[in-house]
């Protein structure tokens, strides 16, 4: 990476953006974003026309930021036009809305998608990422669900399993940092647990509490992601961990194991380890085996490959990974990690860079980019 070249091109690129109509501050932000993209992309794929590449990328960044700002202002204007709020209702009916959107006339997947969009407040893109499908596919699914229920009465609540799936996906969006919905999902799960005696409801609540307990340690002060093994465990919320473990133990004692209980058991094993080195990976692999049996999920098998790599060595993890489709989201990042553990820094660096290009959000992309840069620096020495 020729940093001197980037510095020399920055003023002229900035001038071009301003001449095209960008205000100076927005142009500066766009050029900075383009420089970050150049640092990520150029080492593996240097452009023939460096200045042209920077202008194109910076202008695209500027347009994206402008569209986002326009949409935000439009939402704010709509809020300002609303009548002043009246007294808050005495009863919170949010959970009831979740059940009503999970209508019996809908398939479970369509009910989940519709509820996330109509009640959970997630965008179509976020729901598509959660389901690992293209955004256009999810948009069509939501449209079909709306047409299906357009002529029916919402007086037949859906089943608990569908509502649990919705709450879990809402929690995951909040936990990812894109939208702060995690606390709301926990609140609704508590309501559901208080009203229904169901071991899987308890399993979901335990899982949420155990994951949420680590939230403060998941990011550094600059906003960058901190991997689980590197987190400051003193920042974990021990009260939430204790509550989650207690709820999980009571649910497991009923001997009606299901998906959320098994996931919570894995989270509890991570929370129980005082250091990353003390993690009981053998037992975690056993719980992943239970999850595979319960769900036959490709994502579960991917996570299991990581656990196998920790329990039995990176080559065992790579062997487990070969059975999975390499187009699976985060497959490349897992392969990079296992190759690094196996000492193949060249392959690992290349895969980290590829994984960064596929990352679903900015924080994950930046983390993977830094991992690639770290290994490239080590190889340079």
CSV table of C-alpha atoms in Angstrom, one decimal:
chain,number,residue,atom,x,y,z
A,1,UNK,CA,0.0,0.0,0.0
A,2,UNK,CA,1.5,3.3,-1.2
A,3,UNK,CA,0.4,5.7,1.6
A,4,UNK,CA,2.3,8.6,0.0
A,5,UNK,CA,0.3,8.1,-3.2
A,6,UNK,CA,-3.0,8.2,-1.2
A,7,UNK,CA,-2.0,11.4,0.6
A,8,UNK,CA,-0.9,13.1,-2.7
A,9,UNK,CA,-4.2,12.2,-4.4
A,10,UNK,CA,-6.5,13.3,-1.5
A,11,UNK,CA,-6.7,17.1,-2.2
A,12,UNK,CA,-7.5,16.6,-5.9
A,13,UNK,CA,-10.1,14.0,-5.2
A,14,UNK,CA,-11.7,16.3,-2.6
A,15,UNK,CA,-11.7,19.2,-5.1
A,16,UNK,CA,-13.5,17.1,-7.7
A,17,UNK,CA,-16.2,16.1,-5.3
A,18,UNK,CA,-16.8,19.7,-4.3
A,19,UNK,CA,-17.0,20.7,-8.0
A,20,UNK,CA,-19.6,18.0,-8.5
A,21,UNK,CA,-21.8,19.6,-5.9
A,22,UNK,CA,-20.8,18.0,-2.6
A,23,UNK,CA,-20.4,20.4,0.4
A,24,UNK,CA,-16.9,20.4,1.8
A,25,UNK,CA,-17.6,18.6,5.1
A,26,UNK,CA,-19.5,15.8,3.4
A,27,UNK,CA,-16.9,15.5,0.7
A,28,UNK,CA,-14.2,15.1,3.3
A,29,UNK,CA,-16.1,12.3,5.0
A,30,UNK,CA,-16.6,10.6,1.6
A,31,UNK,CA,-13.0,10.8,0.7
A,32,UNK,CA,-11.9,9.5,4.1
A,33,UNK,CA,-14.3,6.5,3.6
A,34,UNK,CA,-12.8,5.9,0.1
A,35,UNK,CA,-9.2,5.9,1.5
A,36,UNK,CA,-10.3,3.3,4.1
A,37,UNK,CA,-11.7,1.2,1.2
A,38,UNK,CA,-8.4,1.6,-0.7
A,39,UNK,CA,-6.4,0.4,2.3
A,40,UNK,CA,-8.6,-2.7,2.4
A,41,UNK,CA,-8.8,-3.5,-1.4
A,42,UNK,CA,-5.6,-2.2,-3.1
A,43,UNK,CA,-3.1,-4.7,-1.6
A,44,UNK,CA,-4.9,-7.6,-3.3
A,45,UNK,CA,-6.3,-5.7,-6.3
A,46,UNK,CA,-4.5,-2.5,-7.1
A,47,UNK,CA,-6.3,-0.3,-9.6
A,48,UNK,CA,-4.8,0.8,-12.9
A,49,UNK,CA,-6.1,4.4,-12.3
A,50,UNK,CA,-5.7,5.2,-8.6
A,51,UNK,CA,-7.2,8.7,-8.9
A,52,UNK,CA,-10.2,7.6,-10.9
A,53,UNK,CA,-10.8,4.7,-8.5
A,54,UNK,CA,-10.8,7.1,-5.5
A,55,UNK,CA,-13.1,9.6,-7.2
A,56,UNK,CA,-15.6,6.9,-8.2
A,57,UNK,CA,-15.7,5.3,-4.7
A,58,UNK,CA,-15.7,8.6,-2.9
A,59,UNK,CA,-18.6,9.9,-5.0
A,60,UNK,CA,-20.6,6.7,-4.3
A,61,UNK,CA,-19.9,7.1,-0.6
A,62,UNK,CA,-21.1,10.7,-0.8
A,63,UNK,CA,-24.4,9.7,-2.6
A,64,UNK,CA,-25.0,6.9,-0.1
A,65,UNK,CA,-24.5,9.3,2.9
A,66,UNK,CA,-26.8,11.9,1.2
A,67,UNK,CA,-29.6,9.4,0.6
A,68,UNK,CA,-29.3,8.2,4.2
A,69,UNK,CA,-29.4,11.7,5.6
A,70,UNK,CA,-32.4,12.6,3.4
A,71,UNK,CA,-34.3,9.5,4.6
A,72,UNK,CA,-33.5,10.4,8.2
A,73,UNK,CA,-34.8,13.9,7.9
A,74,UNK,CA,-38.0,12.6,6.2
A,75,UNK,CA,-38.6,10.3,9.2
A,76,UNK,CA,-38.0,13.2,11.6
A,77,UNK,CA,-40.4,15.4,9.7
A,78,UNK,CA,-43.1,12.7,9.9
A,79,UNK,CA,-42.6,12.4,13.7
A,80,UNK,CA,-42.9,16.2,14.0
A,81,UNK,CA,-46.2,16.1,12.1
A,82,UNK,CA,-47.8,13.6,14.5
A,83,UNK,CA,-50.3,14.9,17.0
A,84,UNK,CA,-49.0,15.3,20.6
A,85,UNK,CA,-49.1,12.0,22.5
A,86,UNK,CA,-51.9,11.3,24.9
A,87,UNK,CA,-51.8,9.3,28.2
A,88,UNK,CA,-50.0,6.0,27.8
A,89,UNK,CA,-52.2,2.9,27.9
A,90,UNK,CA,-52.2,1.0,31.2
A,91,UNK,CA,-51.6,-2.3,29.4
A,92,UNK,CA,-48.7,-3.0,27.1
A,93,UNK,CA,-50.1,-5.0,24.2
A,94,UNK,CA,-46.8,-5.4,22.3
A,95,UNK,CA,-46.6,-9.1,23.0
A,96,UNK,CA,-50.2,-9.6,22.0
A,97,UNK,CA,-49.3,-8.0,18.6
A,98,UNK,CA,-46.5,-10.5,18.2
A,99,UNK,CA,-49.0,-13.3,18.6
A,100,UNK,CA,-51.6,-11.8,16.3
A,101,UNK,CA,-49.0,-11.3,13.5
A,102,UNK,CA,-48.0,-15.0,13.8
A,103,UNK,CA,-51.4,-15.8,12.2
A,104,UNK,CA,-52.3,-19.4,11.6
A,105,UNK,CA,-53.0,-18.7,7.9
A,106,UNK,CA,-49.2,-17.9,7.4
A,107,UNK,CA,-46.3,-20.3,7.3
A,108,UNK,CA,-44.0,-19.9,10.3
A,109,UNK,CA,-41.3,-18.2,8.2
A,110,UNK,CA,-43.7,-15.7,6.6
A,111,UNK,CA,-45.2,-15.0,10.0
A,112,UNK,CA,-41.8,-14.3,11.5
A,113,UNK,CA,-40.8,-12.0,8.6
A,114,UNK,CA,-44.1,-10.0,8.8
A,115,UNK,CA,-43.9,-9.6,12.5
A,116,UNK,CA,-40.3,-8.4,12.4
A,117,UNK,CA,-41.2,-5.9,9.7
A,118,UNK,CA,-44.6,-4.7,11.1
A,119,UNK,CA,-44.0,-4.8,14.9
A,120,UNK,CA,-40.3,-5.3,15.5
A,121,UNK,CA,-39.3,-2.3,13.3
A,122,UNK,CA,-36.6,-4.1,11.4
A,123,UNK,CA,-35.8,-3.3,7.8
A,124,UNK,CA,-36.3,-5.8,5.0
A,125,UNK,CA,-32.5,-5.9,4.6
A,126,UNK,CA,-32.0,-6.7,8.2
A,127,UNK,CA,-34.6,-9.5,8.1
A,128,UNK,CA,-33.0,-10.9,4.9
A,129,UNK,CA,-29.6,-11.0,6.6
A,130,UNK,CA,-31.1,-12.8,9.6
A,131,UNK,CA,-32.6,-15.4,7.3
A,132,UNK,CA,-29.5,-15.6,5.0
A,133,UNK,CA,-31.5,-14.9,1.9
A,134,UNK,CA,-31.3,-12.1,-0.7
A,135,UNK,CA,-33.2,-8.9,0.2
A,136,UNK,CA,-35.4,-9.2,-2.9
A,137,UNK,CA,-36.5,-12.7,-1.8
A,138,UNK,CA,-37.4,-11.4,1.6
A,139,UNK,CA,-39.3,-8.4,0.2
A,140,UNK,CA,-41.4,-10.8,-1.9
A,141,UNK,CA,-42.0,-13.0,1.2
A,142,UNK,CA,-43.2,-10.1,3.2
A,143,UNK,CA,-45.5,-8.8,0.4
A,144,UNK,CA,-47.1,-12.3,0.1
A,145,UNK,CA,-47.6,-12.4,3.8
A,146,UNK,CA,-49.4,-9.0,3.8
A,147,UNK,CA,-51.6,-10.2,0.9
A,148,UNK,CA,-52.5,-13.4,2.7
A,149,UNK,CA,-53.7,-11.7,5.9
A,150,UNK,CA,-55.2,-8.6,4.2
A,151,UNK,CA,-58.7,-10.1,4.3
A,152,UNK,CA,-58.6,-12.1,7.5
A,153,UNK,CA,-59.6,-11.2,11.1
A,154,UNK,CA,-56.7,-11.0,13.5
A,155,UNK,CA,-58.5,-12.9,16.2
A,156,UNK,CA,-56.5,-16.2,16.0
A,157,UNK,CA,-53.2,-15.8,17.8
A,158,UNK,CA,-50.2,-17.8,16.4
A,159,UNK,CA,-48.2,-20.4,18.2
A,160,UNK,CA,-45.5,-19.9,20.8
A,161,UNK,CA,-42.7,-21.3,18.7
A,162,UNK,CA,-43.2,-18.6,16.0
A,163,UNK,CA,-43.3,-15.8,18.6
A,164,UNK,CA,-40.1,-17.1,20.2
A,165,UNK,CA,-38.3,-17.1,16.8
A,166,UNK,CA,-39.4,-13.5,16.2
A,167,UNK,CA,-38.1,-12.4,19.6
A,168,UNK,CA,-34.8,-14.2,19.1
A,169,UNK,CA,-34.2,-12.5,15.7
A,170,UNK,CA,-35.2,-9.1,17.2
A,171,UNK,CA,-32.7,-9.7,20.0
A,172,UNK,CA,-30.0,-10.6,17.6
A,173,UNK,CA,-30.4,-7.4,15.6
A,174,UNK,CA,-30.1,-5.4,18.8
A,175,UNK,CA,-27.1,-7.4,20.0
A,176,UNK,CA,-25.4,-6.8,16.7
A,177,UNK,CA,-25.3,-3.1,17.4
A,178,UNK,CA,-27.3,-2.1,14.2
A,179,UNK,CA,-30.5,-1.4,16.1
A,180,UNK,CA,-30.8,-1.3,19.9
A,181,UNK,CA,-33.6,-3.8,20.3
A,182,UNK,CA,-32.0,-6.3,22.6
A,183,UNK,CA,-33.4,-4.9,25.9
A,184,UNK,CA,-36.9,-4.8,24.4
A,185,UNK,CA,-36.7,-8.4,23.3
A,186,UNK,CA,-35.6,-9.4,26.8
A,187,UNK,CA,-38.5,-7.4,28.3
A,188,UNK,CA,-41.0,-9.2,26.1
A,189,UNK,CA,-39.4,-12.6,26.8
A,190,UNK,CA,-39.8,-11.9,30.5
A,191,UNK,CA,-43.5,-11.1,30.0
A,192,UNK,CA,-43.9,-14.3,28.0
A,193,UNK,CA,-42.1,-16.4,30.7
A,194,UNK,CA,-44.3,-14.9,33.4
A,195,UNK,CA,-47.5,-15.8,31.5
A,196,UNK,CA,-46.6,-19.2,30.0
A,197,UNK,CA,-45.1,-22.2,31.7
A,198,UNK,CA,-42.9,-23.4,28.7
A,199,UNK,CA,-39.3,-24.7,29.0
A,200,UNK,CA,-38.3,-23.2,25.6
A,201,UNK,CA,-39.6,-19.8,26.6
A,202,UNK,CA,-37.3,-20.1,29.7
A,203,UNK,CA,-34.5,-21.3,27.4
A,204,UNK,CA,-34.8,-18.3,25.2
A,205,UNK,CA,-34.8,-15.9,28.1
A,206,UNK,CA,-31.7,-17.6,29.6
A,207,UNK,CA,-30.0,-17.4,26.2
A,208,UNK,CA,-30.7,-13.7,25.9
A,209,UNK,CA,-29.6,-12.9,29.4
A,210,UNK,CA,-26.3,-14.8,29.0
A,211,UNK,CA,-25.5,-13.1,25.7
A,212,UNK,CA,-26.6,-9.7,26.9
A,213,UNK,CA,-24.3,-10.0,29.9
A,214,UNK,CA,-21.3,-9.8,27.6
A,215,UNK,CA,-22.4,-6.8,25.7
A,216,UNK,CA,-20.3,-4.2,27.4
A,217,UNK,CA,-17.2,-6.1,26.6
A,218,UNK,CA,-17.9,-6.8,23.0
A,219,UNK,CA,-16.6,-3.5,21.7
A,220,UNK,CA,-13.6,-1.4,22.4
A,221,UNK,CA,-13.8,2.4,23.2
A,222,UNK,CA,-13.3,3.2,19.4
A,223,UNK,CA,-16.3,0.9,18.5
A,224,UNK,CA,-14.2,-1.9,17.1
A,225,UNK,CA,-15.3,-5.5,17.8
A,226,UNK,CA,-13.5,-7.5,20.6
A,227,UNK,CA,-13.6,-11.3,20.0
A,228,UNK,CA,-14.9,-13.4,22.8
A,229,UNK,CA,-11.4,-14.8,23.7
A,230,UNK,CA,-10.0,-11.3,24.1
A,231,UNK,CA,-12.9,-9.7,26.1
A,232,UNK,CA,-12.3,-8.3,29.5
A,233,UNK,CA,-14.4,-10.7,31.5
A,234,UNK,CA,-14.5,-8.4,34.5
A,235,UNK,CA,-16.9,-6.3,32.4
A,236,UNK,CA,-19.4,-9.1,32.1
A,237,UNK,CA,-22.6,-8.6,34.0
A,238,UNK,CA,-22.4,-11.4,36.6
A,239,UNK,CA,-25.9,-10.7,37.9
A,240,UNK,CA,-27.4,-11.4,34.4
A,241,UNK,CA,-25.2,-14.5,34.1
A,242,UNK,CA,-26.4,-15.9,37.4
A,243,UNK,CA,-30.0,-15.2,36.5
A,244,UNK,CA,-29.6,-16.8,33.1
A,245,UNK,CA,-27.9,-19.9,34.5
A,246,UNK,CA,-30.6,-20.3,37.1
A,247,UNK,CA,-33.4,-20.1,34.6
A,248,UNK,CA,-31.6,-22.5,32.3
A,249,UNK,CA,-31.0,-25.1,35.0
A,250,UNK,CA,-34.7,-25.1,35.9
A,251,UNK,CA,-35.6,-25.5,32.2
A,252,UNK,CA,-33.2,-28.4,31.6
A,253,UNK,CA,-34.4,-30.1,34.7
A,254,UNK,CA,-37.8,-30.6,32.9
A,255,UNK,CA,-36.0,-32.9,30.4
A,256,UNK,CA,-37.7,-31.3,27.4
A,257,UNK,CA,-34.6,-30.2,25.5
A,258,UNK,CA,-35.1,-27.9,22.5
A,259,UNK,CA,-33.0,-25.5,20.5
A,260,UNK,CA,-32.9,-22.4,22.7
A,261,UNK,CA,-32.0,-24.4,25.8
A,262,UNK,CA,-29.1,-26.0,24.0
A,263,UNK,CA,-27.9,-22.6,22.8
A,264,UNK,CA,-28.2,-21.3,26.3
A,265,UNK,CA,-26.1,-24.2,27.6
A,266,UNK,CA,-23.3,-23.3,25.2
A,267,UNK,CA,-23.5,-19.6,26.3
A,268,UNK,CA,-23.4,-20.7,30.0
A,269,UNK,CA,-20.2,-22.7,29.4
A,270,UNK,CA,-18.6,-19.7,27.9
A,271,UNK,CA,-19.8,-17.5,30.9
A,272,UNK,CA,-18.5,-20.1,33.4
A,273,UNK,CA,-14.9,-19.9,32.2
A,274,UNK,CA,-12.8,-17.4,34.2
A,275,UNK,CA,-10.4,-17.2,31.2
A,276,UNK,CA,-10.7,-18.1,27.5
A,277,UNK,CA,-8.1,-20.9,28.1
A,278,UNK,CA,-10.4,-22.5,30.7
A,279,UNK,CA,-13.3,-22.9,28.3
A,280,UNK,CA,-14.7,-26.4,28.3
A,281,UNK,CA,-14.6,-26.8,24.5
A,282,UNK,CA,-15.2,-30.6,24.7
A,283,UNK,CA,-18.6,-30.1,26.4
A,284,UNK,CA,-19.4,-27.2,24.0
A,285,UNK,CA,-18.9,-29.6,21.0
A,286,UNK,CA,-21.3,-32.1,22.7
A,287,UNK,CA,-23.9,-29.4,23.0
A,288,UNK,CA,-23.4,-28.4,19.3
A,289,UNK,CA,-23.9,-32.1,18.5
A,290,UNK,CA,-27.3,-31.8,20.3
A,291,UNK,CA,-28.1,-28.6,18.3
A,292,UNK,CA,-27.3,-30.3,15.0
A,293,UNK,CA,-29.6,-33.1,16.0
A,294,UNK,CA,-32.4,-30.7,16.9
A,295,UNK,CA,-32.0,-28.2,14.0
A,296,UNK,CA,-29.8,-29.6,11.2
A,297,UNK,CA,-28.8,-26.0,10.7
A,298,UNK,CA,-25.8,-25.1,8.5
A,299,UNK,CA,-25.1,-22.2,10.7
A,300,UNK,CA,-25.0,-24.5,13.7
A,301,UNK,CA,-22.6,-26.8,11.9
A,302,UNK,CA,-20.4,-23.8,11.1
A,303,UNK,CA,-20.2,-22.8,14.7
A,304,UNK,CA,-19.6,-26.4,15.6
A,305,UNK,CA,-16.5,-26.4,13.3
A,306,UNK,CA,-15.0,-23.6,15.4
A,307,UNK,CA,-15.7,-25.5,18.6
A,308,UNK,CA,-14.1,-28.7,17.1
A,309,UNK,CA,-11.1,-26.6,16.1
A,310,UNK,CA,-10.7,-25.5,19.8
A,311,UNK,CA,-11.3,-28.9,21.3
A,312,UNK,CA,-9.4,-31.1,18.9
A,313,UNK,CA,-7.1,-28.8,17.1
A,314,UNK,CA,-7.4,-26.5,14.0
A,315,UNK,CA,-7.0,-29.3,11.4
A,316,UNK,CA,-10.0,-31.1,12.9
A,317,UNK,CA,-12.0,-27.9,12.7
A,318,UNK,CA,-10.9,-27.4,9.0
A,319,UNK,CA,-12.0,-31.0,8.3
A,320,UNK,CA,-15.4,-30.3,9.8
A,321,UNK,CA,-15.6,-27.1,7.7
A,322,UNK,CA,-15.0,-29.0,4.4
A,323,UNK,CA,-18.4,-30.6,4.7
A,324,UNK,CA,-20.1,-27.2,4.6
A,325,UNK,CA,-21.0,-24.9,1.6
A,326,UNK,CA,-18.3,-22.3,1.4
A,327,UNK,CA,-21.0,-19.7,0.4
A,328,UNK,CA,-22.4,-19.9,3.9
A,329,UNK,CA,-22.1,-16.4,5.6
A,330,UNK,CA,-19.0,-16.2,7.8
A,331,UNK,CA,-17.7,-19.5,6.4
A,332,UNK,CA,-14.6,-17.6,5.0
A,333,UNK,CA,-14.0,-15.9,8.4
A,334,UNK,CA,-14.1,-19.2,10.2
A,335,UNK,CA,-11.7,-20.7,7.6
A,336,UNK,CA,-9.3,-17.8,8.1
A,337,UNK,CA,-9.3,-18.2,11.9
A,338,UNK,CA,-8.7,-22.0,11.7
A,339,UNK,CA,-5.9,-21.5,9.2
A,340,UNK,CA,-4.3,-19.0,11.4
A,341,UNK,CA,-4.5,-21.4,14.4
A,342,UNK,CA,-2.8,-24.0,12.2
A,343,UNK,CA,0.1,-21.6,11.4
A,344,UNK,CA,-0.8,-20.9,7.8
A,345,UNK,CA,-0.6,-17.2,8.0
A,346,UNK,CA,-0.5,-16.6,4.2
A,347,UNK,CA,-3.8,-18.4,3.6
A,348,UNK,CA,-5.3,-16.9,6.7
A,349,UNK,CA,-4.5,-13.3,5.7
A,350,UNK,CA,-6.0,-13.9,2.3
A,351,UNK,CA,-9.2,-15.4,3.7
A,352,UNK,CA,-9.6,-12.6,6.3
A,353,UNK,CA,-9.4,-10.1,3.5
A,354,UNK,CA,-12.0,-12.0,1.5
A,355,UNK,CA,-14.2,-12.3,4.6
A,356,UNK,CA,-14.0,-8.6,5.2
A,357,UNK,CA,-15.3,-8.0,1.7
A,358,UNK,CA,-18.4,-10.2,2.5
A,359,UNK,CA,-19.0,-8.9,6.0
A,360,UNK,CA,-22.7,-7.9,6.7
A,361,UNK,CA,-21.9,-4.8,8.7
A,362,UNK,CA,-19.2,-2.1,9.0
A,363,UNK,CA,-17.9,-3.2,12.5
A,364,UNK,CA,-17.3,-6.8,11.3
A,365,UNK,CA,-15.7,-5.6,8.1
A,366,UNK,CA,-13.3,-3.4,9.9
A,367,UNK,CA,-12.4,-6.2,12.4
A,368,UNK,CA,-11.6,-8.7,9.6
A,369,UNK,CA,-9.6,-6.1,7.7
A,370,UNK,CA,-7.5,-5.5,10.8
A,371,UNK,CA,-7.0,-9.2,11.2
A,372,UNK,CA,-5.7,-9.4,7.6
A,373,UNK,CA,-3.4,-6.4,8.1
A,374,UNK,CA,-2.1,-7.9,11.4
A,375,UNK,CA,-1.1,-11.2,9.7
A,376,UNK,CA,0.4,-9.4,6.6
A,377,UNK,CA,2.5,-7.3,9.0
A,378,UNK,CA,3.7,-10.5,10.8
A,379,UNK,CA,4.6,-12.1,7.5
A,380,UNK,CA,6.5,-9.0,6.5
A,381,UNK,CA,8.7,-9.4,9.5
